[in-house]
Amino acid sequence: MIRHIYALVDCNSFYVSCERVFAPQLREKPVVVLSNNDGCIVARSQEVKDLGLPMASPVFKLRHLIRRHRIHTFSSNYTLYADMSRRVMETLETFSPEIEVYSIDEAFLTFTGMEHVDLDEYAKTIRDTVVQWTGIPVSVGIGPSKTLAKLANRYAKKNRACRGAFNVTDHPEIDGILESIQIGDVWGVGRKYRDKLNKVGVYNARQLRDLPDKWARANMTVVGLRMVHELRGIPCYEVEPEIDPKKGIVTSRSFGKPLEDEEEICEAVAAYAARAAVKLRRQHSVVSSLTVFIITNPFRKEQPQYANAASWNIEPPTADTPQLIAIAKKLLRRIYRTGYKYKKAGVMLTGIRPEGEFQLDAFSTAFTDDRRQKLMRTLDDVNRRYGMHTLSFVSEGIRKPWQMKRDKLSQRFTTNWKEIPTVKAD
């Protein structure tokens, strides 16, 4: 009988680690990365965690602590983080025949059929190779199920003696390890399940594992039963190398400052539509419905409030950027009202389906035209090769006063020729 073995590789403080790769002087220094418009903390180095600064804290409330402890702050550099993530995942692909990219900084690997390999040493090799090839430190957890691999990863992070790698498979002290993990830290246990389990005296992963199947099925549905089985080392979830195409795509940002001018908001909506179109083509899909929404700042009670949305059915479905921009601008003009300070706008695509899976209209000349498809592919290829926005549409704006506030943005070291790091010899 084939025994399944899984690994979860998780980048440590990923956003912070990306910044440190190109600023090595900040290693072992307190560092935070901020959210859109530099509003809240979204990533913390271990030094900041040790200082007690909580995640998602508004920066304006912590400025005195940031100054006192000389905490280095960065705006979110999504272009850099996405490219560094790609490099990490490509490195991990060399260690396993199957890999599931679970998030920007996490991936599941399968080691099934590798019984002859010393997996403890293999985990250390993965850890050392990733940091050598990319500069990103990672933790590696190994277990007979995805849930146990995730818990092993957490254990590796929390216990410095593990040095970032831990294998829970056949571990003689598995009961004690599971007892040390609070129920809320088990993969799939949200607040609702946590509160329900606490009421019946279940506070840690071992107690959850030992629940009777009948009780778990009756009180937590089949999802809860699978959690219990996974904690027992019975795999219920396989590694899924193929990522399912998204059924809906939303591109939205808060403006860097409140906007009142219709043309400025129109530029932002056009840019969001263009970005959504790129995501659509990346998964070889077309869309049949587009929605535009705008909203004022609901936290500014002293200002007049307004929010609205409008949709457009697209026949035949398309992934053509100019067409989607034109529709988005029409919808924005339909819902825009003067006299308001707008905080946010967005574009949402629904009715997404694979290319070719729709009924053609005899008079259609939209995205079914080979010339249009080739033009969009060329646009994507140029921007992929030379950097995002190398080519863009005039309707997306030039000055872009609506862009997010990112006063502490680092350079796009790996994706822009003009921002490649320079090395000076002493």
CSV table of C-alpha atoms in Angstrom, one decimal, residues 73-409:
chain,number,residue,atom,x,y,z
A,73,THR,CA,8.8,50.8,7.3
A,74,PHE,CA,8.0,49.9,3.6
A,75,SER,CA,5.0,50.4,1.4
A,76,SER,CA,3.7,47.2,-0.2
A,77,ASN,CA,5.7,46.4,-3.3
A,78,TYR,CA,3.3,43.9,-5.0
A,79,THR,CA,5.4,43.7,-8.2
A,80,LEU,CA,8.5,42.7,-6.3
A,81,TYR,CA,6.7,40.2,-4.0
A,82,ALA,CA,5.0,38.5,-7.0
A,83,ASP,CA,8.2,38.0,-8.8
A,84,MET,CA,10.0,36.7,-5.7
A,85,SER,CA,7.2,34.3,-5.1
A,86,ARG,CA,7.6,33.0,-8.6
A,87,ARG,CA,11.3,32.3,-8.0
A,88,VAL,CA,10.6,30.5,-4.7
A,89,MET,CA,7.9,28.3,-6.4
A,90,GLU,CA,10.2,27.5,-9.3
A,91,THR,CA,12.9,26.4,-6.9
A,92,LEU,CA,10.4,24.2,-5.0
A,93,GLU,CA,9.4,22.5,-8.3
A,94,THR,CA,12.8,20.9,-8.4
A,95,PHE,CA,12.1,18.9,-5.2
A,96,SER,CA,8.8,17.3,-5.9
A,97,PRO,CA,6.9,15.9,-8.9
A,98,GLU,CA,3.8,17.6,-7.7
A,99,ILE,CA,3.4,21.1,-6.1
A,100,GLU,CA,0.3,23.1,-5.2
A,101,VAL,CA,0.9,26.8,-4.9
A,102,TYR,CA,-1.4,27.5,-2.0
A,103,SER,CA,-0.8,31.2,-1.7
A,104,ILE,CA,1.8,33.8,-2.6
A,105,ASP,CA,4.1,32.5,0.2
A,106,GLU,CA,3.0,28.8,0.7
A,107,ALA,CA,3.1,25.6,-1.3
A,108,PHE,CA,2.3,22.0,-0.7
A,109,LEU,CA,4.6,19.3,-2.0
A,110,THR,CA,4.1,15.6,-2.2
A,111,PHE,CA,6.8,13.1,-1.3
A,112,THR,CA,4.7,10.0,-2.0
A,113,GLY,CA,6.9,7.2,-3.3
A,114,MET,CA,10.0,8.7,-1.7
A,115,GLU,CA,10.2,6.3,1.2
A,116,HIS,CA,13.9,5.6,0.5
A,117,VAL,CA,14.7,9.3,1.1
A,118,ASP,CA,15.7,10.7,4.5
A,119,LEU,CA,13.0,13.3,4.6
A,120,ASP,CA,14.4,15.1,7.6
A,121,GLU,CA,17.5,15.8,5.7
A,122,TYR,CA,15.5,16.5,2.6
A,123,ALA,CA,13.5,19.2,4.4
A,124,LYS,CA,16.8,20.9,5.5
A,125,THR,CA,18.1,20.7,1.9
A,126,ILE,CA,14.9,22.4,0.7
A,127,ARG,CA,15.2,25.1,3.3
A,128,ASP,CA,18.9,25.8,2.5
A,129,THR,CA,18.4,25.7,-1.3
A,130,VAL,CA,15.5,28.2,-1.3
A,131,VAL,CA,17.4,30.7,0.8
A,132,GLN,CA,20.6,30.2,-1.3
A,133,TRP,CA,18.8,30.6,-4.6
A,134,THR,CA,16.3,33.3,-3.7
A,135,GLY,CA,17.4,34.8,-0.4
A,136,ILE,CA,14.0,34.0,1.2
A,137,PRO,CA,14.0,32.0,4.5
A,138,VAL,CA,11.4,29.3,4.7
A,139,SER,CA,10.0,26.7,7.1
A,140,VAL,CA,9.3,23.2,6.1
A,141,GLY,CA,6.7,20.9,7.7
A,142,ILE,CA,6.3,17.2,6.7
A,143,GLY,CA,3.4,14.9,7.6
A,144,PRO,CA,1.2,12.1,6.4
A,145,SER,CA,-1.6,14.5,5.6
A,146,LYS,CA,-1.8,18.2,4.5
A,147,THR,CA,-3.2,19.2,7.9
A,148,LEU,CA,-0.4,17.5,9.8
A,149,ALA,CA,2.2,19.0,7.4
A,150,LYS,CA,0.8,22.5,8.1
A,151,LEU,CA,0.9,21.8,11.8
A,152,ALA,CA,4.5,20.6,11.5
A,153,ASN,CA,5.4,23.7,9.7
A,154,ARG,CA,3.9,25.8,12.5
A,155,TYR,CA,5.8,23.8,15.0
A,156,ALA,CA,9.0,24.3,13.1
A,157,LYS,CA,8.5,28.1,13.2
A,158,LYS,CA,7.6,28.2,16.9
A,159,ASN,CA,10.5,26.0,18.1
A,160,ARG,CA,14.0,27.4,17.2
A,161,ALA,CA,15.5,24.0,17.9
A,162,CYS,CA,13.9,22.8,14.7
A,163,ARG,CA,15.8,25.3,12.7
A,164,GLY,CA,13.0,25.7,10.3
A,165,ALA,CA,12.3,22.1,9.4
A,166,PHE,CA,10.2,19.4,11.2
A,167,ASN,CA,8.8,16.0,10.2
A,168,VAL,CA,5.9,14.8,12.3
A,169,THR,CA,5.5,11.5,10.4
A,170,ASP,CA,5.8,8.6,12.8
A,171,HIS,CA,7.1,11.0,15.5
A,172,PRO,CA,7.1,9.3,18.9
A,173,GLU,CA,5.9,12.4,20.7
A,174,ILE,CA,3.0,13.2,18.3
A,175,ASP,CA,0.5,13.3,21.2
A,176,GLY,CA,2.4,16.0,23.0
A,177,ILE,CA,3.0,18.0,19.9
A,178,LEU,CA,-0.7,18.0,19.1
A,179,GLU,CA,-1.5,19.0,22.7
A,180,SER,CA,0.7,22.0,22.3
A,181,ILE,CA,-1.3,23.3,19.4
A,182,GLN,CA,-4.4,25.3,20.2
A,183,ILE,CA,-7.6,24.4,18.5
A,184,GLY,CA,-7.8,27.7,16.7
A,185,ASP,CA,-4.5,27.1,15.0
A,186,VAL,CA,-5.6,23.9,13.3
A,187,TRP,CA,-6.1,24.4,9.5
A,188,GLY,CA,-9.8,24.8,8.8
A,189,VAL,CA,-10.9,25.7,12.3
A,190,GLY,CA,-12.4,29.2,12.3
A,191,ARG,CA,-14.0,31.1,15.1
A,192,LYS,CA,-17.3,29.4,14.8
A,193,TYR,CA,-15.9,25.9,15.1
A,194,ARG,CA,-13.4,27.0,17.8
A,195,ASP,CA,-16.2,28.3,20.0
A,196,LYS,CA,-18.3,25.2,19.5
A,197,LEU,CA,-15.4,22.9,20.3
A,198,ASN,CA,-14.4,24.9,23.4
A,199,LYS,CA,-17.9,24.5,24.7
A,200,VAL,CA,-17.5,20.7,24.7
A,201,GLY,CA,-14.0,20.8,26.2
A,202,VAL,CA,-11.9,20.6,23.1
A,203,TYR,CA,-9.0,23.1,23.3
A,204,ASN,CA,-6.1,21.5,21.3
A,205,ALA,CA,-5.4,19.5,18.2
A,206,ARG,CA,-5.0,16.2,20.1
A,207,GLN,CA,-8.5,16.5,21.6
A,208,LEU,CA,-9.9,17.2,18.2
A,209,ARG,CA,-8.1,14.2,16.7
A,210,ASP,CA,-9.6,12.0,19.4
A,211,LEU,CA,-13.2,13.0,18.9
A,212,PRO,CA,-15.6,10.2,17.8
A,213,ASP,CA,-16.3,10.2,14.1
A,214,LYS,CA,-20.1,10.2,14.7
A,215,TRP,CA,-19.9,13.3,16.9
A,216,ALA,CA,-17.6,15.1,14.4
A,217,ARG,CA,-19.9,14.3,11.5
A,218,ALA,CA,-23.1,15.3,13.3
A,219,ASN,CA,-21.8,18.6,14.8
A,220,MET,CA,-19.2,19.7,12.2
A,221,THR,CA,-20.5,18.1,9.0
A,222,VAL,CA,-18.2,16.2,6.6
A,223,VAL,CA,-15.7,19.1,6.8
A,224,GLY,CA,-15.2,18.5,10.5
A,225,LEU,CA,-14.9,14.7,10.0
A,226,ARG,CA,-12.2,15.3,7.4
A,227,MET,CA,-10.3,17.5,9.9
A,228,VAL,CA,-10.4,14.7,12.4
A,229,HIS,CA,-9.2,12.1,9.9
A,230,GLU,CA,-6.4,14.4,8.7
A,231,LEU,CA,-5.1,14.8,12.2
A,232,ARG,CA,-5.0,11.0,12.5
A,233,GLY,CA,-2.8,10.9,9.4
A,234,ILE,CA,-5.5,9.8,7.1
A,235,PRO,CA,-5.2,12.0,4.0
A,236,CYS,CA,-8.5,13.6,2.8
A,237,TYR,CA,-7.0,16.3,0.6
A,238,GLU,CA,-4.7,15.7,-2.3
A,239,VAL,CA,-2.1,18.1,-3.7
A,240,GLU,CA,-3.8,20.0,-6.6
A,241,PRO,CA,-1.1,21.1,-9.1
A,242,GLU,CA,-3.6,22.7,-11.4
A,243,ILE,CA,-5.2,26.0,-10.3
A,244,ASP,CA,-8.8,26.2,-11.3
A,245,PRO,CA,-9.6,29.4,-13.3
A,246,LYS,CA,-11.3,32.1,-11.3
A,247,LYS,CA,-15.0,32.4,-11.6
A,248,GLY,CA,-14.9,36.0,-10.7
A,249,ILE,CA,-12.2,38.7,-10.9
A,250,VAL,CA,-12.3,42.0,-8.9
A,251,THR,CA,-9.8,44.8,-9.4
A,252,SER,CA,-10.2,47.5,-6.9
A,253,ARG,CA,-8.1,50.0,-4.9
A,254,SER,CA,-8.7,52.8,-2.5
A,255,PHE,CA,-7.5,56.1,-4.0
A,256,GLY,CA,-4.4,57.8,-2.6
A,257,LYS,CA,-6.6,60.8,-1.8
A,258,PRO,CA,-10.3,61.5,-2.0
A,259,LEU,CA,-11.4,62.2,-5.6
A,260,GLU,CA,-14.2,64.4,-6.9
A,261,ASP,CA,-13.2,64.9,-10.5
A,262,GLU,CA,-15.1,62.5,-12.8
A,263,GLU,CA,-12.3,62.2,-15.4
A,264,GLU,CA,-9.8,61.2,-12.7
A,265,ILE,CA,-12.1,58.5,-11.4
A,266,CYS,CA,-12.7,57.4,-15.0
A,267,GLU,CA,-9.0,57.0,-15.5
A,268,ALA,CA,-8.8,54.8,-12.4
A,269,VAL,CA,-11.7,52.6,-13.6
A,270,ALA,CA,-10.1,52.2,-17.0
A,271,ALA,CA,-6.9,51.1,-15.4
A,272,TYR,CA,-8.7,48.6,-13.2
A,273,ALA,CA,-10.5,47.2,-16.3
A,274,ALA,CA,-7.2,46.9,-18.1
A,275,ARG,CA,-5.7,45.0,-15.2
A,276,ALA,CA,-8.7,42.7,-14.9
A,277,ALA,CA,-8.5,41.9,-18.7
A,278,VAL,CA,-4.8,40.8,-18.2
A,279,LYS,CA,-5.9,38.4,-15.4
A,280,LEU,CA,-8.7,37.1,-17.7
A,281,ARG,CA,-6.3,36.4,-20.6
A,282,ARG,CA,-3.8,34.8,-18.3
A,283,GLN,CA,-6.2,32.0,-17.5
A,284,HIS,CA,-7.4,31.8,-21.1
A,285,SER,CA,-10.9,33.0,-20.3
A,286,VAL,CA,-13.5,35.5,-21.6
A,287,VAL,CA,-16.2,37.4,-19.6
A,288,SER,CA,-19.9,38.0,-20.2
A,289,SER,CA,-20.6,40.5,-17.4
A,290,LEU,CA,-18.8,43.6,-16.1
A,291,THR,CA,-19.7,45.7,-13.1
A,292,VAL,CA,-18.3,49.0,-11.9
A,293,PHE,CA,-18.8,50.3,-8.4
A,294,ILE,CA,-17.8,53.5,-6.6
A,295,ILE,CA,-18.0,54.5,-2.9
A,296,THR,CA,-17.3,57.4,-0.6
A,297,ASN,CA,-15.5,57.0,2.7
A,298,PRO,CA,-18.1,55.5,5.2
A,299,PHE,CA,-15.9,56.5,8.1
A,300,ARG,CA,-16.1,60.2,7.3
A,301,LYS,CA,-19.6,60.7,8.8
A,302,GLU,CA,-19.4,64.4,8.5
A,303,GLN,CA,-19.2,64.1,4.7
A,304,PRO,CA,-22.2,63.2,2.4
A,305,GLN,CA,-22.2,59.5,1.6
A,306,TYR,CA,-22.9,57.8,-1.7
A,307,ALA,CA,-22.3,54.4,-3.2
A,308,ASN,CA,-23.5,52.8,-6.4
A,309,ALA,CA,-22.8,50.1,-9.0
A,310,ALA,CA,-23.9,49.3,-12.5
A,311,SER,CA,-23.5,46.2,-14.7
A,312,TRP,CA,-23.3,45.4,-18.4
A,313,ASN,CA,-23.9,42.1,-20.2
A,314,ILE,CA,-21.4,41.4,-22.9
A,315,GLU,CA,-22.3,39.4,-25.9
A,316,PRO,CA,-20.3,37.7,-27.2
A,317,PRO,CA,-18.0,37.3,-24.2
A,318,THR,CA,-14.6,38.9,-24.6
A,319,ALA,CA,-11.2,39.5,-23.1
A,320,ASP,CA,-10.4,42.5,-25.2
A,321,THR,CA,-8.9,45.3,-23.2
A,322,PRO,CA,-10.2,48.3,-25.3
A,323,GLN,CA,-13.7,46.8,-25.3
A,324,LEU,CA,-13.7,46.3,-21.5
A,325,ILE,CA,-12.3,49.8,-20.9
A,326,ALA,CA,-15.0,51.3,-23.0
A,327,ILE,CA,-17.8,49.5,-21.1
A,328,ALA,CA,-16.3,50.3,-17.7
A,329,LYS,CA,-16.1,54.0,-18.6
A,330,LYS,CA,-19.8,54.1,-19.8
A,331,LEU,CA,-20.9,52.5,-16.5
A,332,LEU,CA,-18.8,54.9,-14.4
A,333,ARG,CA,-20.4,57.9,-16.1
A,334,ARG,CA,-23.8,56.3,-15.5
A,335,ILE,CA,-23.4,56.1,-11.7
A,336,TYR,CA,-21.1,59.1,-11.0
A,337,ARG,CA,-22.6,62.0,-9.1
A,338,THR,CA,-21.1,65.4,-8.4
A,339,GLY,CA,-20.8,66.8,-4.9
A,340,TYR,CA,-19.1,63.7,-3.3
A,341,LYS,CA,-15.6,62.8,-2.3
A,342,TYR,CA,-15.0,59.3,-3.6
A,343,LYS,CA,-12.7,56.9,-1.6
A,344,LYS,CA,-12.7,53.8,-3.8
A,345,ALA,CA,-13.8,52.4,-7.2
A,346,GLY,CA,-13.5,49.0,-8.7
A,347,VAL,CA,-14.3,46.7,-11.6
A,348,MET,CA,-15.8,43.2,-11.2
A,349,LEU,CA,-15.9,40.5,-13.9
A,350,THR,CA,-18.4,37.7,-13.6
A,351,GLY,CA,-19.8,35.1,-16.1
A,352,ILE,CA,-16.3,34.0,-16.8
A,353,ARG,CA,-15.8,31.0,-19.0
A,354,PRO,CA,-13.0,29.3,-21.1
A,355,GLU,CA,-12.2,30.7,-24.5
A,356,GLY,CA,-14.1,29.0,-27.2
A,357,GLU,CA,-16.9,27.8,-25.0
A,358,PHE,CA,-19.7,30.2,-26.2
A,359,GLN,CA,-22.1,30.6,-29.1
A,360,LEU,CA,-20.8,32.9,-31.8
A,361,ASP,CA,-22.9,35.7,-33.2
A,362,ALA,CA,-22.9,35.7,-37.0
A,363,PHE,CA,-22.1,39.5,-37.0
A,364,SER,CA,-19.6,39.5,-34.2
A,365,THR,CA,-16.2,41.1,-34.7
A,366,ALA,CA,-15.1,41.3,-31.1
A,367,PHE,CA,-12.5,39.1,-29.4
A,368,THR,CA,-13.2,36.2,-31.9
A,369,ASP,CA,-11.1,38.2,-34.4
A,370,ASP,CA,-7.7,36.7,-34.6
A,371,ARG,CA,-6.1,40.1,-35.1
A,372,ARG,CA,-7.5,41.4,-31.8
A,373,GLN,CA,-6.4,38.3,-30.0
A,374,LYS,CA,-2.8,38.6,-31.4
A,375,LEU,CA,-2.8,42.3,-30.5
A,376,MET,CA,-3.7,41.5,-26.9
A,377,ARG,CA,-1.1,38.7,-26.7
A,378,THR,CA,1.6,41.0,-28.0
A,379,LEU,CA,0.6,43.6,-25.4
A,380,ASP,CA,0.8,41.0,-22.6
A,381,ASP,CA,4.1,39.7,-23.9
A,382,VAL,CA,5.8,43.1,-24.0
A,383,ASN,CA,4.6,44.0,-20.5
A,384,ARG,CA,5.6,40.6,-19.2
A,385,ARG,CA,9.1,41.0,-20.7
A,386,TYR,CA,9.8,44.6,-20.0
A,387,GLY,CA,7.7,45.3,-16.9
A,388,MET,CA,4.1,46.1,-16.1
A,389,HIS,CA,2.7,49.2,-17.8
A,390,THR,CA,5.5,49.3,-20.4
A,391,LEU,CA,2.6,49.5,-22.8
A,392,SER,CA,-0.8,50.8,-21.6
A,393,PHE,CA,-3.8,52.7,-23.0
A,394,VAL,CA,-4.1,56.5,-22.8
A,395,SER,CA,-7.4,56.2,-21.1
A,396,GLU,CA,-5.6,54.7,-18.1
A,397,GLY,CA,-4.0,58.1,-17.5
A,398,ILE,CA,-0.5,59.5,-17.4
A,399,ARG,CA,-0.1,61.3,-14.1
A,400,LYS,CA,-2.6,59.0,-12.2
A,401,PRO,CA,-3.3,61.2,-9.2
A,402,TRP,CA,-5.7,58.5,-8.0
A,403,GLN,CA,-3.0,55.9,-7.4
A,404,MET,CA,-2.4,54.5,-3.9
A,405,LYS,CA,-0.3,56.4,-1.5
A,406,ARG,CA,3.0,54.5,-1.3
A,407,ASP,CA,5.6,56.9,0.2
A,408,LYS,CA,8.0,54.2,1.3
A,409,LEU,CA,8.0,52.1,-1.8
